[in-house]
Amino acid sequence: MQKDFLVLGHPGVCMTWEEAKAYFPVVQGDESLVREIWERIEYWPWLFIWHILLSF
Amino acid sequence: MTQEERYQARLRRYTTALRNGKPDMVPIRPFVAEFVAKYAGVSIQAATHDYRVAFEACLRCAGDFDWDAVVPNMIYVWTGLVQAVGLKYYGIPGLDLPANVAFQYKEPPEEHAFMRPDEYDLLIADPTDYLLNVWLPRVSNFIKPPSEKVTVEHNLALLKGGMAMMEYFNALGGLVQELRTRCGTVAAISGMLKAPLDILADKLRGYYGLVSDLHARPEKVLAACEALMPHLFRIALDGADPTKNVPIAFWMHRGCVPFINPEHFRKIYWPTVKPMVEELWKRGHQVLFYAEGNWDYHLEAFRELPPGSIVYHVDKGDIFRVHRVLGDRFCLSGGLPNDLLALGTPEEVRAYCKKLIDGVARDGGYIMDAGAIIQDDAKVENVRAMTEFTREYGQY
């Protein structure tokens, strides 16, 4: 049976927050904010590499 | 009529046809590529290497021809960015090629494919990681893999490449707006989709490598296609028109018979494309199947898609047969042979446009266009004949 592609992988980031946390073992404030901004900026290198593959 | 009124009338015409309806007249939406450079009197090098030149040429064409919609910059590869990243798989006009030759793809021989046959598991485990750390260093003259010492060229290529891509995509947004305000012309598509199997052939394994793999390790090919799907879907969705008016372009390359056999289409190509198209449609986004070459063998498979979910563009296929098989479900576009635009006369172009309108457009659901993108071999007088005849004869 074919896998549900919507739950596969982690499209939109190169390094997930779970992986990145190794560099930031202690988050003293709001971790969800840190995660949100991390993922927002991670989107750009992900977009870059996928558009190099698809568009350029 | 103001430009905004013209824009709204064209948008209504175009979207009515896209939904397989009957507008006031047959919409015209040519995928003009290097033709815009020829028309504007600039070199292909200038239009390909300086996107601002291409944008101006695109605007000039849109202003001069009565077209309802055009692709915002069909000379889609900005080779300035290509050069900055050091991509090896392009021939760049004016650099590797004469200044008046369109950019070319260079596919390495099978033994030098950018992805090796024993690397499927790496790609499947994490496609983004594979692309960034294995594939990109191989396709770039400057970027190094993590195992090698970084260089000035490596650092600059990544910085320049990233910033240049941001610049280009931001500028494209401006072009869409200018098409509307300066010309009253609709941006024909928004966002892009490619088939996982095509991606494997185009940029990773090469066509010959992929065909070998389809026989030697089909289960790996399928798993790789499945691993690519979430990313290709996300790229398509993120680039889609937020107003859901215009379709996402699905560029179809070598996934059809005879490039692959019917079993590989049925077991690998189609099961890794169809779910993405269905999911996009569930979210309100139509997909334009830009069927380059001849996909007539697969028309029954495309009929499986929900009515209205796609627009089917015909290149070398038999558009009259396509109309018989798919016309009740989907809007069609294209079908005007490019060689006629290049080698024919205006009278021959008009006669073919009449045949198209009589044969497939009488009930609506058709958009006039050439079969493939229109490059600099097309004669201006023939493109003008296509436009003027469709306007005169294509009234409902």
Tab-separated table of N, CA, C and O in Angstrom, chain A residues 2-3 5-6 8-14 19 43-56, chain B residues 89-90 126 128 131 135 161-162 165 169 192 194 199 203 226 228-234 238 271 275 279:
chain	number	residue	atom	x	y	z
A	2	GLN	N	0.431	2.241	-0.764
A	2	GLN	CA	1.231	3.454	-0.869
A	2	GLN	C	1.182	4.256	0.430
A	2	GLN	O	0.140	4.376	1.065
A	3	LYS	N	2.358	4.796	0.778
A	3	LYS	CA	2.424	5.609	1.995
A	3	LYS	C	1.726	6.952	1.766
A	3	LYS	O	1.655	7.429	0.642
A	5	PHE	N	1.881	10.516	1.502
A	5	PHE	CA	3.025	11.410	1.288
A	5	PHE	C	2.961	12.660	2.164
A	5	PHE	O	3.962	13.298	2.427
A	6	LEU	N	1.765	12.983	2.657
A	6	LEU	CA	1.631	14.197	3.455
A	6	LEU	C	2.278	14.086	4.830
A	6	LEU	O	2.510	15.094	5.493
A	8	LEU	N	5.150	12.219	5.291
A	8	LEU	CA	6.532	11.762	5.108
A	8	LEU	C	7.507	12.937	5.182
A	8	LEU	O	7.192	14.034	4.731
A	9	GLY	N	8.705	12.657	5.707
A	9	GLY	CA	9.794	13.617	5.655
A	9	GLY	C	9.508	14.907	6.409
A	9	GLY	O	8.568	14.983	7.207
A	10	HIS	N	10.336	15.905	6.165
A	10	HIS	CA	10.125	17.203	6.813
A	10	HIS	C	10.309	18.312	5.785
A	10	HIS	O	11.276	19.087	5.834
A	11	PRO	N	9.379	18.405	4.832
A	11	PRO	CA	9.483	19.474	3.841
A	11	PRO	C	9.380	20.842	4.509
A	11	PRO	O	8.592	21.027	5.435
A	12	GLY	N	10.197	21.777	4.022
A	12	GLY	CA	10.143	23.141	4.558
A	12	GLY	C	11.322	23.498	5.435
A	12	GLY	O	11.540	24.666	5.735
A	13	VAL	N	12.098	22.509	5.873
A	13	VAL	CA	13.310	22.805	6.655
A	13	VAL	C	14.430	21.873	6.217
A	13	VAL	O	14.173	20.760	5.756
A	14	CYS	N	15.665	22.354	6.365
A	14	CYS	CA	16.817	21.463	6.143
A	14	CYS	C	17.145	20.750	7.452
A	14	CYS	O	17.312	19.534	7.483
A	19	GLU	N	16.610	18.426	15.706
A	19	GLU	CA	18.062	18.284	15.478
A	19	GLU	C	18.808	19.516	15.983
A	19	GLU	O	19.887	19.409	16.576
A	43	TYR	N	13.397	27.664	6.297
A	43	TYR	CA	12.658	27.513	5.042
A	43	TYR	C	13.478	27.989	3.845
A	43	TYR	O	13.396	27.409	2.763
A	44	TRP	N	14.296	29.029	4.054
A	44	TRP	CA	14.998	29.622	2.909
A	44	TRP	C	16.047	28.688	2.298
A	44	TRP	O	16.065	28.528	1.076
A	45	PRO	N	16.936	28.062	3.095
A	45	PRO	CA	17.858	27.105	2.460
A	45	PRO	C	17.131	25.903	1.857
A	45	PRO	O	17.556	25.368	0.827
A	46	TRP	N	16.017	25.502	2.491
A	46	TRP	CA	15.227	24.395	1.905
A	46	TRP	C	14.681	24.816	0.543
A	46	TRP	O	14.784	24.083	-0.444
A	47	LEU	N	14.133	26.030	0.491
A	47	LEU	CA	13.580	26.534	-0.777
A	47	LEU	C	14.693	26.647	-1.822
A	47	LEU	O	14.499	26.313	-2.992
A	48	PHE	N	15.848	27.107	-1.372
A	48	PHE	CA	16.983	27.289	-2.281
A	48	PHE	C	17.364	25.960	-2.923
A	48	PHE	O	17.416	25.853	-4.157
A	49	ILE	N	17.597	24.944	-2.132
A	49	ILE	CA	18.104	23.696	-2.706
A	49	ILE	C	17.043	23.038	-3.590
A	49	ILE	O	17.347	22.516	-4.671
A	50	TRP	N	15.763	23.134	-3.192
A	50	TRP	CA	14.717	22.500	-4.011
A	50	TRP	C	14.466	23.270	-5.301
A	50	TRP	O	14.168	22.670	-6.332
A	51	HIS	N	14.615	24.595	-5.247
A	51	HIS	CA	14.450	25.341	-6.505
A	51	HIS	C	15.671	25.215	-7.409
A	51	HIS	O	15.531	25.306	-8.631
A	52	ILE	N	16.850	25.011	-6.822
A	52	ILE	CA	18.001	24.715	-7.686
A	52	ILE	C	17.695	23.410	-8.437
A	52	ILE	O	17.913	23.303	-9.642
A	53	LEU	N	17.145	22.441	-7.723
A	53	LEU	CA	16.820	21.158	-8.368
A	53	LEU	C	15.704	21.303	-9.406
A	53	LEU	O	15.779	20.733	-10.492
A	54	LEU	N	14.673	22.064	-9.068
A	54	LEU	CA	13.464	22.073	-9.900
A	54	LEU	C	13.429	23.188	-10.939
A	54	LEU	O	12.868	23.001	-12.020
A	55	SER	N	13.984	24.339	-10.606
A	55	SER	CA	13.800	25.506	-11.477
A	55	SER	C	15.066	25.940	-12.194
A	55	SER	O	14.979	26.607	-13.219
A	56	PHE	N	16.211	25.629	-11.616
A	56	PHE	CA	17.457	26.156	-12.204
A	56	PHE	C	18.376	25.026	-12.650
A	56	PHE	O	18.210	23.910	-12.259
B	89	TYR	N	25.315	21.912	-15.398
B	89	TYR	CA	24.430	21.263	-16.378
B	89	TYR	C	23.736	22.224	-17.347
B	89	TYR	O	22.778	21.843	-18.001
B	90	TYR	N	24.221	23.455	-17.410
B	90	TYR	CA	23.661	24.387	-18.386
B	90	TYR	C	24.718	24.845	-19.372
B	90	TYR	O	25.879	25.043	-19.004
B	126	ASP	N	16.692	10.910	3.409
B	126	ASP	CA	16.519	12.350	3.637
B	126	ASP	C	16.860	13.095	2.343
B	126	ASP	O	18.014	13.472	2.121
B	128	THR	N	16.395	16.135	1.235
B	128	THR	CA	16.996	17.472	1.335
B	128	THR	C	18.463	17.369	1.714
B	128	THR	O	19.325	18.054	1.142
B	131	LEU	N	20.450	16.218	-1.268
B	131	LEU	CA	20.614	17.265	-2.291
B	131	LEU	C	21.651	18.304	-1.871
B	131	LEU	O	22.505	18.702	-2.653
B	135	TRP	N	24.519	16.019	-3.689
B	135	TRP	CA	24.206	16.395	-5.082
B	135	TRP	C	24.736	17.781	-5.441
B	135	TRP	O	25.395	17.962	-6.471
B	161	GLY	N	24.262	32.725	-4.478
B	161	GLY	CA	23.145	31.933	-5.016
B	161	GLY	C	21.861	32.182	-4.240
B	161	GLY	O	20.797	32.417	-4.817
B	162	GLY	N	21.958	32.153	-2.914
B	162	GLY	CA	20.767	32.353	-2.073
B	162	GLY	C	20.193	33.745	-2.247
B	162	GLY	O	18.978	33.928	-2.419
B	165	MET	N	18.660	34.221	-5.738
B	165	MET	CA	17.348	33.584	-5.899
B	165	MET	C	16.250	34.436	-5.257
B	165	MET	O	15.164	34.618	-5.801
B	169	PHE	N	13.078	35.944	-7.362
B	169	PHE	CA	11.675	35.635	-7.048
B	169	PHE	C	10.905	36.895	-6.636
B	169	PHE	O	9.732	37.054	-6.967
B	192	MET	N	4.772	25.630	-9.434
B	192	MET	CA	5.204	24.571	-10.350
B	192	MET	C	5.240	23.211	-9.657
B	192	MET	O	5.460	23.111	-8.468
B	194	LYS	N	6.580	19.096	-10.522
B	194	LYS	CA	7.238	18.143	-11.421
B	194	LYS	C	7.025	16.740	-10.875
B	194	LYS	O	6.845	16.550	-9.660
B	199	ILE	N	12.162	14.073	-12.133
B	199	ILE	CA	13.277	14.683	-11.401
B	199	ILE	C	14.459	13.716	-11.346
B	199	ILE	O	15.619	14.109	-11.518
B	203	LYS	N	17.775	15.465	-13.353
B	203	LYS	CA	18.910	16.085	-12.655
B	203	LYS	C	19.701	15.117	-11.778
B	203	LYS	O	20.741	15.493	-11.255
B	226	GLU	N	8.553	8.266	-3.864
B	226	GLU	CA	7.700	8.541	-2.696
B	226	GLU	C	8.366	9.527	-1.740
B	226	GLU	O	7.705	10.379	-1.151
B	228	LEU	N	10.435	11.880	-2.563
B	228	LEU	CA	10.450	13.223	-3.169
B	228	LEU	C	9.088	13.915	-3.083
B	228	LEU	O	9.004	15.146	-3.067
B	229	MET	N	8.024	13.113	-3.057
B	229	MET	CA	6.667	13.685	-3.147
B	229	MET	C	6.357	14.799	-2.140
B	229	MET	O	5.830	15.845	-2.536
B	230	PRO	N	6.647	14.612	-0.839
B	230	PRO	CA	6.256	15.687	0.101
B	230	PRO	C	6.896	17.026	-0.222
B	230	PRO	O	6.282	18.078	-0.031
B	231	HIS	N	8.124	16.971	-0.735
B	231	HIS	CA	8.844	18.208	-1.043
B	231	HIS	C	8.293	18.850	-2.324
B	231	HIS	O	8.105	20.068	-2.382
B	232	LEU	N	8.047	18.023	-3.316
B	232	LEU	CA	7.512	18.558	-4.576
B	232	LEU	C	6.117	19.142	-4.349
B	232	LEU	O	5.755	20.179	-4.915
B	233	PHE	N	5.367	18.473	-3.499
B	233	PHE	CA	4.021	18.960	-3.173
B	233	PHE	C	4.105	20.313	-2.459
B	233	PHE	O	3.365	21.247	-2.781
B	234	ARG	N	5.009	20.412	-1.510
B	234	ARG	CA	5.143	21.654	-0.736
B	234	ARG	C	5.584	22.811	-1.641
B	234	ARG	O	5.075	23.938	-1.530
B	238	ASP	N	3.271	26.070	-2.111
B	238	ASP	CA	3.776	27.372	-1.666
B	238	ASP	C	3.821	28.391	-2.807
B	238	ASP	O	3.755	29.591	-2.565
B	271	PRO	N	1.256	6.614	-9.804
B	271	PRO	CA	0.935	6.615	-8.367
B	271	PRO	C	1.714	7.648	-7.554
B	271	PRO	O	1.363	7.908	-6.407
B	275	PRO	N	-1.715	11.360	-6.588
B	275	PRO	CA	-2.129	11.828	-5.251
B	275	PRO	C	-1.805	13.299	-5.001
B	275	PRO	O	-2.550	13.988	-4.295
B	279	GLU	N	-4.625	16.059	-4.175
B	279	GLU	CA	-4.544	16.834	-2.929
B	279	GLU	C	-4.547	18.337	-3.227
B	279	GLU	O	-5.184	19.109	-2.505
